[in-house]
Amino acid sequence: MSTVLDVDVLLLYATALAAKRRPAEPIEIVAALDLVHGNIPGEEKLSEAFARLGAAGLLVAEGSGVALTEAAEKLIQILPRKGEHAQRLFELKGLLGAHRPAADGVAIALDAETLRAAILGHRAAAASGGKNLLVPKPKP
């Protein structure tokens, strides 16, 4: 990838957090975005980022969810394990800038309406007093 946008880095990192054992649903990715960044980008920007990362061969659609490809998993494994989110995002941005896809992927088509519904669902869950399960445990 030649030009790396911040929303691409955020989306890839949030997907890595949300899709540990199975493909992540859009609402899970939105929850991870909120955890990492404290702010959720607009649905149009997210939709474009999904398409770019899919075309770069880093994300793949599986059923109704999104998962990392093998190339993306290798990039995530390089990141420092004990680093804070900001440090890991900075490192990931550098890795994405140097990444050259071996083969073109298929753009992921998540429309703005689906993402808007996921954002609204996340906000409703946050307002109801539910707990974000992606929050790290407090250190003693």
Short mmCIF file of N, CA and C in Angstrom, two decimals:
data_model
loop_
_atom_site.label_atom_id
_atom_site.label_comp_id
_atom_site.label_asym_id
_atom_site.label_seq_id
_atom_site.Cartn_x
_atom_site.Cartn_y
_atom_site.Cartn_z
N MET A 1 0.86 -1.17 0.00
CA MET A 1 0.00 0.00 0.00
C MET A 1 0.90 1.22 0.00
N SER A 2 0.71 2.09 -0.94
CA SER A 2 1.56 3.28 -1.03
C SER A 2 1.10 4.37 -0.07
N THR A 3 -0.15 4.77 -0.14
CA THR A 3 -0.69 5.80 0.75
C THR A 3 -1.50 5.12 1.84
N VAL A 4 -1.13 5.40 3.09
CA VAL A 4 -1.81 4.77 4.21
C VAL A 4 -2.60 5.85 4.95
N LEU A 5 -3.89 5.68 5.00
CA LEU A 5 -4.76 6.60 5.73
C LEU A 5 -4.92 6.12 7.16
N ASP A 6 -5.14 7.07 8.07
CA ASP A 6 -5.31 6.72 9.48
C ASP A 6 -6.50 5.80 9.70
N VAL A 7 -7.57 6.00 8.95
CA VAL A 7 -8.76 5.17 9.12
C VAL A 7 -8.45 3.73 8.70
N ASP A 8 -7.56 3.52 7.73
CA ASP A 8 -7.17 2.17 7.34
C ASP A 8 -6.43 1.46 8.47
N VAL A 9 -5.52 2.19 9.10
CA VAL A 9 -4.75 1.62 10.22
C VAL A 9 -5.69 1.28 11.38
N LEU A 10 -6.57 2.21 11.71
CA LEU A 10 -7.53 1.97 12.80
C LEU A 10 -8.42 0.76 12.51
N LEU A 11 -8.91 0.67 11.30
CA LEU A 11 -9.81 -0.42 10.94
C LEU A 11 -9.11 -1.76 10.98
N LEU A 12 -7.90 -1.83 10.46
CA LEU A 12 -7.17 -3.10 10.47
C LEU A 12 -6.87 -3.53 11.91
N TYR A 13 -6.45 -2.60 12.74
CA TYR A 13 -6.14 -2.92 14.14
C TYR A 13 -7.41 -3.32 14.90
N ALA A 14 -8.50 -2.59 14.69
CA ALA A 14 -9.76 -2.92 15.37
C ALA A 14 -10.29 -4.28 14.92
N THR A 15 -10.14 -4.59 13.66
CA THR A 15 -10.56 -5.90 13.17
C THR A 15 -9.71 -7.00 13.78
N ALA A 16 -8.42 -6.73 13.94
CA ALA A 16 -7.55 -7.72 14.58
C ALA A 16 -7.98 -7.98 16.03
N LEU A 17 -8.39 -6.93 16.73
CA LEU A 17 -8.86 -7.10 18.10
C LEU A 17 -10.19 -7.85 18.16
N ALA A 18 -11.08 -7.54 17.25
CA ALA A 18 -12.43 -8.10 17.29
C ALA A 18 -12.52 -9.50 16.70
N ALA A 19 -11.63 -9.85 15.78
CA ALA A 19 -11.71 -11.13 15.08
C ALA A 19 -10.64 -12.09 15.56
N LYS A 20 -10.61 -12.36 16.84
CA LYS A 20 -9.58 -13.26 17.37
C LYS A 20 -9.85 -14.72 16.98
N ARG A 21 -11.04 -15.19 17.21
CA ARG A 21 -11.34 -16.60 17.01
C ARG A 21 -12.28 -16.89 15.84
N ARG A 22 -12.97 -15.87 15.40
CA ARG A 22 -13.93 -16.03 14.31
C ARG A 22 -14.07 -14.69 13.59
N PRO A 23 -14.64 -14.68 12.41
CA PRO A 23 -14.84 -13.39 11.73
C PRO A 23 -15.69 -12.45 12.58
N ALA A 24 -15.29 -11.18 12.60
CA ALA A 24 -15.96 -10.19 13.44
C ALA A 24 -17.14 -9.57 12.70
N GLU A 25 -18.22 -9.40 13.42
CA GLU A 25 -19.39 -8.71 12.89
C GLU A 25 -19.10 -7.20 12.88
N PRO A 26 -19.80 -6.43 12.05
CA PRO A 26 -19.56 -4.97 12.02
C PRO A 26 -19.71 -4.30 13.38
N ILE A 27 -20.66 -4.72 14.20
CA ILE A 27 -20.85 -4.07 15.50
C ILE A 27 -19.66 -4.34 16.42
N GLU A 28 -19.04 -5.51 16.29
CA GLU A 28 -17.85 -5.83 17.09
C GLU A 28 -16.65 -4.99 16.66
N ILE A 29 -16.54 -4.75 15.37
CA ILE A 29 -15.45 -3.92 14.86
C ILE A 29 -15.65 -2.48 15.31
N VAL A 30 -16.90 -2.01 15.31
CA VAL A 30 -17.20 -0.65 15.77
C VAL A 30 -16.86 -0.51 17.25
N ALA A 31 -17.17 -1.54 18.05
CA ALA A 31 -16.83 -1.50 19.48
C ALA A 31 -15.32 -1.43 19.68
N ALA A 32 -14.57 -2.17 18.87
CA ALA A 32 -13.11 -2.13 18.97
C ALA A 32 -12.57 -0.77 18.52
N LEU A 33 -13.17 -0.18 17.49
CA LEU A 33 -12.76 1.17 17.06
C LEU A 33 -12.97 2.18 18.18
N ASP A 34 -14.10 2.08 18.85
CA ASP A 34 -14.39 3.00 19.95
C ASP A 34 -13.40 2.79 21.10
N LEU A 35 -13.05 1.56 21.37
CA LEU A 35 -12.09 1.26 22.43
C LEU A 35 -10.71 1.83 22.11
N VAL A 36 -10.25 1.60 20.89
CA VAL A 36 -8.90 2.00 20.50
C VAL A 36 -8.77 3.50 20.33
N HIS A 37 -9.74 4.09 19.65
CA HIS A 37 -9.61 5.49 19.25
C HIS A 37 -10.46 6.44 20.09
N GLY A 38 -11.48 5.92 20.73
CA GLY A 38 -12.37 6.77 21.51
C GLY A 38 -13.34 7.55 20.64
N ASN A 39 -13.27 7.33 19.35
CA ASN A 39 -14.13 8.02 18.39
C ASN A 39 -14.32 7.07 17.22
N ILE A 40 -15.50 7.08 16.64
CA ILE A 40 -15.79 6.20 15.52
C ILE A 40 -15.84 7.04 14.25
N PRO A 41 -15.01 6.71 13.24
CA PRO A 41 -15.08 7.45 11.97
C PRO A 41 -16.45 7.31 11.32
N GLY A 42 -16.75 8.17 10.37
CA GLY A 42 -18.02 8.13 9.66
C GLY A 42 -18.18 6.87 8.84
N GLU A 43 -19.44 6.51 8.60
CA GLU A 43 -19.69 5.26 7.89
C GLU A 43 -19.17 5.26 6.46
N GLU A 44 -19.15 6.43 5.78
CA GLU A 44 -18.60 6.48 4.42
C GLU A 44 -17.10 6.20 4.43
N LYS A 45 -16.40 6.79 5.39
CA LYS A 45 -14.95 6.55 5.50
C LYS A 45 -14.66 5.10 5.82
N LEU A 46 -15.46 4.52 6.70
CA LEU A 46 -15.26 3.11 7.04
C LEU A 46 -15.55 2.20 5.85
N SER A 47 -16.59 2.51 5.11
CA SER A 47 -16.94 1.71 3.94
C SER A 47 -15.81 1.73 2.91
N GLU A 48 -15.24 2.91 2.68
CA GLU A 48 -14.11 3.04 1.75
C GLU A 48 -12.88 2.30 2.27
N ALA A 49 -12.65 2.36 3.59
CA ALA A 49 -11.49 1.68 4.17
C ALA A 49 -11.64 0.16 4.05
N PHE A 50 -12.84 -0.37 4.26
CA PHE A 50 -13.07 -1.80 4.08
C PHE A 50 -12.73 -2.20 2.64
N ALA A 51 -13.18 -1.39 1.68
CA ALA A 51 -12.91 -1.70 0.26
C ALA A 51 -11.41 -1.66 -0.03
N ARG A 52 -10.71 -0.64 0.49
CA ARG A 52 -9.26 -0.52 0.24
C ARG A 52 -8.49 -1.69 0.86
N LEU A 53 -8.80 -2.01 2.12
CA LEU A 53 -8.08 -3.09 2.78
C LEU A 53 -8.40 -4.46 2.18
N GLY A 54 -9.62 -4.63 1.70
CA GLY A 54 -9.97 -5.87 1.01
C GLY A 54 -9.23 -5.98 -0.31
N ALA A 55 -9.16 -4.87 -1.06
CA ALA A 55 -8.47 -4.87 -2.34
C ALA A 55 -6.97 -5.07 -2.16
N ALA A 56 -6.43 -4.65 -1.02
CA ALA A 56 -5.00 -4.82 -0.74
C ALA A 56 -4.69 -6.23 -0.24
N GLY A 57 -5.72 -7.05 -0.06
CA GLY A 57 -5.50 -8.42 0.38
C GLY A 57 -5.25 -8.55 1.87
N LEU A 58 -5.77 -7.61 2.68
CA LEU A 58 -5.57 -7.65 4.12
C LEU A 58 -6.81 -8.07 4.90
N LEU A 59 -7.98 -7.82 4.35
CA LEU A 59 -9.24 -8.22 4.97
C LEU A 59 -10.03 -9.06 3.98
N VAL A 60 -10.81 -9.98 4.52
CA VAL A 60 -11.64 -10.83 3.69
C VAL A 60 -13.01 -10.98 4.36
N ALA A 61 -14.06 -10.97 3.53
CA ALA A 61 -15.42 -11.16 4.05
C ALA A 61 -15.70 -12.65 4.15
N GLU A 62 -16.18 -13.06 5.34
CA GLU A 62 -16.55 -14.46 5.56
C GLU A 62 -17.94 -14.48 6.19
N GLY A 63 -18.91 -14.87 5.41
CA GLY A 63 -20.29 -14.84 5.88
C GLY A 63 -20.73 -13.40 6.10
N SER A 64 -21.23 -13.11 7.28
CA SER A 64 -21.64 -11.73 7.59
C SER A 64 -20.55 -10.99 8.33
N GLY A 65 -19.40 -11.62 8.52
CA GLY A 65 -18.30 -10.99 9.26
C GLY A 65 -17.10 -10.70 8.38
N VAL A 66 -16.08 -10.16 9.03
CA VAL A 66 -14.84 -9.80 8.35
C VAL A 66 -13.68 -10.40 9.14
N ALA A 67 -12.71 -10.96 8.44
CA ALA A 67 -11.56 -11.58 9.09
C ALA A 67 -10.27 -11.06 8.45
N LEU A 68 -9.17 -11.25 9.17
CA LEU A 68 -7.85 -10.90 8.65
C LEU A 68 -7.36 -11.99 7.71
N THR A 69 -6.63 -11.58 6.70
CA THR A 69 -5.97 -12.56 5.85
C THR A 69 -4.66 -12.98 6.51
N GLU A 70 -4.00 -13.95 5.93
CA GLU A 70 -2.73 -14.41 6.47
C GLU A 70 -1.68 -13.29 6.46
N ALA A 71 -1.69 -12.48 5.41
CA ALA A 71 -0.74 -11.36 5.32
C ALA A 71 -0.98 -10.35 6.43
N ALA A 72 -2.24 -10.06 6.73
CA ALA A 72 -2.57 -9.11 7.80
C ALA A 72 -2.20 -9.68 9.16
N GLU A 73 -2.40 -10.96 9.35
CA GLU A 73 -2.04 -11.59 10.62
C GLU A 73 -0.54 -11.50 10.87
N LYS A 74 0.24 -11.64 9.81
CA LYS A 74 1.69 -11.51 9.96
C LYS A 74 2.07 -10.10 10.37
N LEU A 75 1.39 -9.09 9.81
CA LEU A 75 1.67 -7.71 10.20
C LEU A 75 1.32 -7.47 11.67
N ILE A 76 0.20 -8.01 12.11
CA ILE A 76 -0.24 -7.83 13.50
C ILE A 76 0.73 -8.54 14.46
N GLN A 77 1.26 -9.69 14.07
CA GLN A 77 2.17 -10.43 14.94
C GLN A 77 3.49 -9.69 15.14
N ILE A 78 3.86 -8.83 14.20
CA ILE A 78 5.11 -8.07 14.32
C ILE A 78 4.99 -6.98 15.38
N LEU A 79 3.79 -6.51 15.63
CA LEU A 79 3.59 -5.41 16.57
C LEU A 79 4.04 -5.78 17.97
N PRO A 80 4.54 -4.79 18.74
CA PRO A 80 4.93 -5.08 20.12
C PRO A 80 3.73 -5.52 20.95
N ARG A 81 3.89 -6.58 21.70
CA ARG A 81 2.77 -7.14 22.46
C ARG A 81 2.38 -6.30 23.66
N LYS A 82 3.32 -5.68 24.30
CA LYS A 82 3.04 -4.94 25.53
C LYS A 82 2.80 -3.45 25.29
N GLY A 83 2.80 -3.02 24.05
CA GLY A 83 2.66 -1.60 23.75
C GLY A 83 1.24 -1.09 23.97
N GLU A 84 1.14 0.20 24.16
CA GLU A 84 -0.16 0.85 24.24
C GLU A 84 -0.76 0.91 22.84
N HIS A 85 -2.05 1.24 22.77
CA HIS A 85 -2.72 1.28 21.47
C HIS A 85 -2.07 2.29 20.54
N ALA A 86 -1.71 3.47 21.04
CA ALA A 86 -1.13 4.51 20.18
C ALA A 86 0.19 4.05 19.58
N GLN A 87 1.01 3.39 20.38
CA GLN A 87 2.30 2.90 19.89
C GLN A 87 2.09 1.81 18.85
N ARG A 88 1.17 0.91 19.10
CA ARG A 88 0.91 -0.18 18.15
C ARG A 88 0.34 0.36 16.84
N LEU A 89 -0.52 1.38 16.92
CA LEU A 89 -1.06 1.99 15.70
C LEU A 89 0.03 2.66 14.89
N PHE A 90 0.97 3.34 15.57
CA PHE A 90 2.08 3.99 14.89
C PHE A 90 2.94 2.96 14.16
N GLU A 91 3.25 1.86 14.84
CA GLU A 91 4.04 0.79 14.23
C GLU A 91 3.30 0.17 13.04
N LEU A 92 2.00 -0.04 13.21
CA LEU A 92 1.21 -0.64 12.14
C LEU A 92 1.14 0.25 10.92
N LYS A 93 1.09 1.56 11.13
CA LYS A 93 1.05 2.47 9.99
C LYS A 93 2.34 2.36 9.17
N GLY A 94 3.48 2.24 9.85
CA GLY A 94 4.74 2.05 9.15
C GLY A 94 4.78 0.73 8.40
N LEU A 95 4.27 -0.32 9.03
CA LEU A 95 4.24 -1.63 8.37
C LEU A 95 3.32 -1.62 7.16
N LEU A 96 2.18 -0.95 7.26
CA LEU A 96 1.27 -0.87 6.11
C LEU A 96 1.88 -0.08 4.97
N GLY A 97 2.65 0.96 5.30
CA GLY A 97 3.31 1.74 4.26
C GLY A 97 4.31 0.93 3.47
N ALA A 98 4.95 -0.02 4.15
CA ALA A 98 5.95 -0.87 3.50
C ALA A 98 5.35 -2.13 2.89
N HIS A 99 4.10 -2.41 3.18
CA HIS A 99 3.45 -3.65 2.72
C HIS A 99 3.21 -3.60 1.21
N ARG A 100 3.62 -4.65 0.54
CA ARG A 100 3.35 -4.81 -0.88
C ARG A 100 2.54 -6.10 -1.05
N PRO A 101 1.27 -5.99 -1.45
CA PRO A 101 0.45 -7.19 -1.56
C PRO A 101 0.98 -8.15 -2.62
N ALA A 102 0.99 -9.43 -2.28
CA ALA A 102 1.45 -10.45 -3.22
C ALA A 102 0.41 -10.66 -4.32
N ALA A 103 -0.85 -10.58 -3.95
CA ALA A 103 -1.93 -10.74 -4.93
C ALA A 103 -3.05 -9.78 -4.55
N ASP A 104 -3.75 -9.32 -5.56
CA ASP A 104 -4.87 -8.43 -5.30
C ASP A 104 -6.00 -9.20 -4.63
N GLY A 105 -6.63 -8.55 -3.69
CA GLY A 105 -7.76 -9.15 -3.00
C GLY A 105 -9.06 -8.64 -3.57
N VAL A 106 -10.13 -9.04 -2.96
CA VAL A 106 -11.46 -8.62 -3.36
C VAL A 106 -11.93 -7.54 -2.40
N ALA A 107 -12.37 -6.42 -2.96
CA ALA A 107 -12.86 -5.32 -2.13
C ALA A 107 -14.08 -5.77 -1.33
N ILE A 108 -14.10 -5.41 -0.06
CA ILE A 108 -15.22 -5.76 0.80
C ILE A 108 -16.29 -4.68 0.66
N ALA A 109 -17.49 -5.11 0.33
CA ALA A 109 -18.59 -4.16 0.10
C ALA A 109 -19.51 -4.14 1.31
N LEU A 110 -19.15 -3.31 2.29
CA LEU A 110 -20.04 -3.04 3.41
C LEU A 110 -20.60 -1.65 3.18
N ASP A 111 -21.90 -1.57 2.94
CA ASP A 111 -22.48 -0.27 2.62
C ASP A 111 -22.62 0.59 3.87
N ALA A 112 -22.84 1.87 3.65
CA ALA A 112 -22.92 2.84 4.74
C ALA A 112 -24.10 2.54 5.66
N GLU A 113 -25.18 1.99 5.12
CA GLU A 113 -26.35 1.69 5.95
C GLU A 113 -26.04 0.60 6.97
N THR A 114 -25.33 -0.43 6.56
CA THR A 114 -24.95 -1.51 7.48
C THR A 114 -24.04 -0.97 8.58
N LEU A 115 -23.09 -0.14 8.19
CA LEU A 115 -22.16 0.44 9.17
C LEU A 115 -22.88 1.42 10.10
N ARG A 116 -23.82 2.17 9.56
CA ARG A 116 -24.59 3.10 10.39
C ARG A 116 -25.39 2.33 11.43
N ALA A 117 -25.99 1.21 11.02
CA ALA A 117 -26.74 0.38 11.96
C ALA A 117 -25.82 -0.18 13.04
N ALA A 118 -24.60 -0.58 12.67
CA ALA A 118 -23.64 -1.09 13.65
C ALA A 118 -23.23 0.00 14.63
N ILE A 119 -23.01 1.21 14.13
CA ILE A 119 -22.62 2.33 15.00
C ILE A 119 -23.75 2.66 15.96
N LEU A 120 -24.99 2.72 15.45
CA LEU A 120 -26.13 3.02 16.31
C LEU A 120 -26.36 1.90 17.33
N GLY A 121 -26.15 0.66 16.92
CA GLY A 121 -26.28 -0.46 17.85
C GLY A 121 -25.24 -0.41 18.96
N HIS A 122 -24.03 -0.03 18.60
CA HIS A 122 -22.97 0.11 19.61
C HIS A 122 -23.28 1.24 20.58
N ARG A 123 -23.74 2.36 20.04
CA ARG A 123 -24.08 3.49 20.91
C ARG A 123 -25.24 3.15 21.84
N ALA A 124 -26.22 2.41 21.34
CA ALA A 124 -27.34 2.00 22.18
C ALA A 124 -26.88 1.06 23.29
N ALA A 125 -25.97 0.15 22.96
CA ALA A 125 -25.45 -0.77 23.97
C ALA A 125 -24.62 -0.02 25.02
N ALA A 126 -23.88 0.98 24.58
CA ALA A 126 -23.08 1.77 25.52
C ALA A 126 -23.98 2.61 26.43
N ALA A 127 -25.07 3.12 25.89
CA ALA A 127 -25.98 3.94 26.68
C ALA A 127 -26.77 3.11 27.68
N SER A 128 -26.97 1.83 27.40
CA SER A 128 -27.76 0.99 28.29
C SER A 128 -26.95 0.51 29.49
N GLY A 129 -25.71 0.90 29.56
CA GLY A 129 -24.89 0.50 30.71
C GLY A 129 -24.22 -0.83 30.51
N GLY A 130 -24.25 -1.36 29.31
CA GLY A 130 -23.56 -2.60 29.02
C GLY A 130 -22.06 -2.41 29.10
N LYS A 131 -21.36 -3.48 29.28
CA LYS A 131 -19.91 -3.42 29.44
C LYS A 131 -19.24 -3.82 28.13
N ASN A 132 -18.25 -3.04 27.69
CA ASN A 132 -17.47 -3.37 26.51
C ASN A 132 -16.50 -4.47 26.91
N LEU A 133 -16.67 -5.65 26.34
CA LEU A 133 -15.83 -6.77 26.71
C LEU A 133 -14.43 -6.68 26.15
N LEU A 134 -14.17 -5.73 25.27
CA LEU A 134 -12.84 -5.58 24.71
C LEU A 134 -11.95 -4.70 25.58
N VAL A 135 -12.49 -4.15 26.66
CA VAL A 135 -11.69 -3.28 27.53
C VAL A 135 -10.66 -4.14 28.27
N PRO A 136 -9.40 -3.71 28.27
CA PRO A 136 -8.40 -4.50 28.98
C PRO A 136 -8.64 -4.49 30.48
N LYS A 137 -8.18 -5.55 31.12
CA LYS A 137 -8.34 -5.66 32.56
C LYS A 137 -7.46 -4.62 33.25
N PRO A 138 -7.95 -4.02 34.34
CA PRO A 138 -7.13 -3.05 35.06
C PRO A 138 -5.92 -3.73 35.70
N LYS A 139 -4.82 -3.02 35.70
CA LYS A 139 -3.60 -3.56 36.29
C LYS A 139 -3.64 -3.36 37.81
N PRO A 140 -3.24 -4.38 38.56
CA PRO A 140 -3.30 -4.24 40.02
C PRO A 140 -2.23 -3.28 40.53
#
